[in-house]
mmCIF file of C-alpha atoms in Angstrom:
data_model
loop_
_atom_site.group_PDB
_atom_site.id
_atom_site.type_symbol
_atom_site.label_atom_id
_atom_site.label_comp_id
_atom_site.label_asym_id
_atom_site.label_seq_id
_atom_site.Cartn_x
_atom_site.Cartn_y
_atom_site.Cartn_z
ATOM 1 C CA MET A 1 -4.678 -14.611 -26.897
ATOM 2 C CA PRO A 2 -6.598 -11.362 -27.371
ATOM 3 C CA ALA A 3 -10.052 -11.025 -25.880
ATOM 4 C CA ILE A 4 -12.927 -8.636 -26.472
ATOM 5 C CA ILE A 5 -14.234 -7.128 -23.270
ATOM 6 C CA GLY A 6 -17.306 -5.036 -22.641
ATOM 7 C CA PRO A 7 -17.570 -1.637 -20.946
ATOM 8 C CA VAL A 8 -15.143 -1.068 -18.078
ATOM 9 C CA GLN A 9 -15.462 1.523 -15.320
ATOM 10 C CA ILE A 10 -12.398 2.126 -13.161
ATOM 11 C CA ILE A 11 -13.107 4.363 -10.193
ATOM 12 C CA ASN A 12 -9.676 4.540 -8.568
ATOM 13 C CA VAL A 13 -6.236 2.981 -8.993
ATOM 14 C CA GLY A 14 -3.864 3.716 -6.142
ATOM 15 C CA GLY A 15 -0.354 2.493 -6.839
ATOM 16 C CA GLY A 16 -1.456 -0.462 -8.925
ATOM 17 C CA VAL A 17 -1.315 -1.507 -12.556
ATOM 18 C CA VAL A 18 -4.278 -1.851 -14.882
ATOM 19 C CA GLN A 19 -3.462 -3.953 -17.927
ATOM 20 C CA PHE A 20 -5.741 -4.680 -20.854
ATOM 21 C CA GLY A 21 -4.382 -6.983 -23.504
ATOM 22 C CA ASP A 22 -1.569 -9.488 -23.708
ATOM 23 C CA THR A 23 1.191 -9.444 -21.156
ATOM 24 C CA LEU A 24 3.826 -11.858 -19.951
ATOM 25 C CA PHE A 25 4.710 -10.510 -16.526
ATOM 26 C CA ILE A 26 3.397 -7.648 -14.352
ATOM 27 C CA SER A 27 4.964 -7.017 -10.963
ATOM 28 C CA PRO A 28 4.027 -3.684 -9.366
ATOM 29 C CA LYS A 29 6.234 -2.669 -6.451
ATOM 30 C CA SER A 30 5.881 -0.087 -3.717
ATOM 31 C CA ASN A 31 6.867 0.434 -0.107
ATOM 32 C CA SER A 32 5.994 2.931 2.580
ATOM 33 C CA LYS A 33 6.422 3.585 6.272
ATOM 34 C CA SER A 34 4.131 5.377 8.674
ATOM 35 C CA THR A 35 4.400 6.254 12.339
ATOM 36 C CA THR A 36 1.251 7.009 14.298
ATOM 37 C CA GLY A 37 0.260 7.195 17.926
ATOM 38 C CA GLN A 38 -2.096 5.104 19.999
ATOM 39 C CA GLY A 39 -5.468 4.548 18.370
ATOM 40 C CA ALA A 40 -4.690 6.774 15.383
ATOM 41 C CA LEU A 41 -5.456 4.165 12.715
ATOM 42 C CA ASN A 42 -8.659 2.773 14.209
ATOM 43 C CA THR A 43 -11.495 2.525 11.711
ATOM 44 C CA GLY A 44 -15.131 1.737 12.214
ATOM 45 C CA GLY A 45 -18.559 3.179 12.771
ATOM 46 C CA PHE A 46 -18.325 3.865 16.516
ATOM 47 C CA ILE A 47 -14.913 4.026 18.205
ATOM 48 C CA ILE A 48 -14.058 4.840 21.794
ATOM 49 C CA THR A 49 -10.335 5.024 22.487
ATOM 50 C CA ASN A 50 -9.027 5.653 25.993
ATOM 51 C CA ASN A 51 -5.276 6.183 25.991
ATOM 52 C CA GLY A 52 -2.765 7.111 28.629
ATOM 53 C CA LEU A 53 0.597 8.615 27.800
ATOM 54 C CA ASN A 54 1.638 8.323 24.172
ATOM 55 C CA ALA A 55 5.141 8.359 22.739
ATOM 56 C CA SER A 56 5.942 7.280 19.175
ATOM 57 C CA ASN A 57 9.557 6.530 18.353
ATOM 58 C CA VAL A 58 10.278 8.101 14.980
ATOM 59 C CA LEU A 59 14.054 7.685 15.116
ATOM 60 C CA ASP A 60 14.984 5.307 12.297
ATOM 61 C CA THR A 61 18.634 4.331 12.093
ATOM 62 C CA ASN A 62 18.188 2.031 9.076
ATOM 63 C CA LEU A 63 19.216 3.548 5.784
ATOM 64 C CA ILE A 64 17.145 1.088 3.725
ATOM 65 C CA ASP A 65 14.272 -0.848 5.295
ATOM 66 C CA GLN A 66 12.972 -2.907 2.403
ATOM 67 C CA PRO A 67 14.469 -2.274 -1.031
ATOM 68 C CA THR A 68 12.208 -2.700 -4.032
ATOM 69 C CA VAL A 69 14.912 -2.501 -6.697
ATOM 70 C CA GLY A 70 15.627 -5.899 -8.230
ATOM 71 C CA ASN A 71 12.960 -7.569 -6.122
ATOM 72 C CA ASN A 72 11.241 -9.545 -8.879
#
C-alpha cells in the first residue's frame, strides 16, 4: 500500500539499502574481515592502553570464511 511521506534527509548509507515504496523482500548482504593489534579498535573520550608485546596472526588458511551467495 503506497504511502505519502514528508521530507527525508539521509546523511550517510554505508553498505545498506534505502527503500521508499512497495517491496516484498529486502536482504542486504556483506562480509568483511579485519586484523588489528592490541588496543587498536578502542573508542572513547579518554583511553589509556598499556600493552606488552604484540603479534597479530594474519595467516588465513581458509579459502572462504562466510559465503554470502545464496544466503537468503
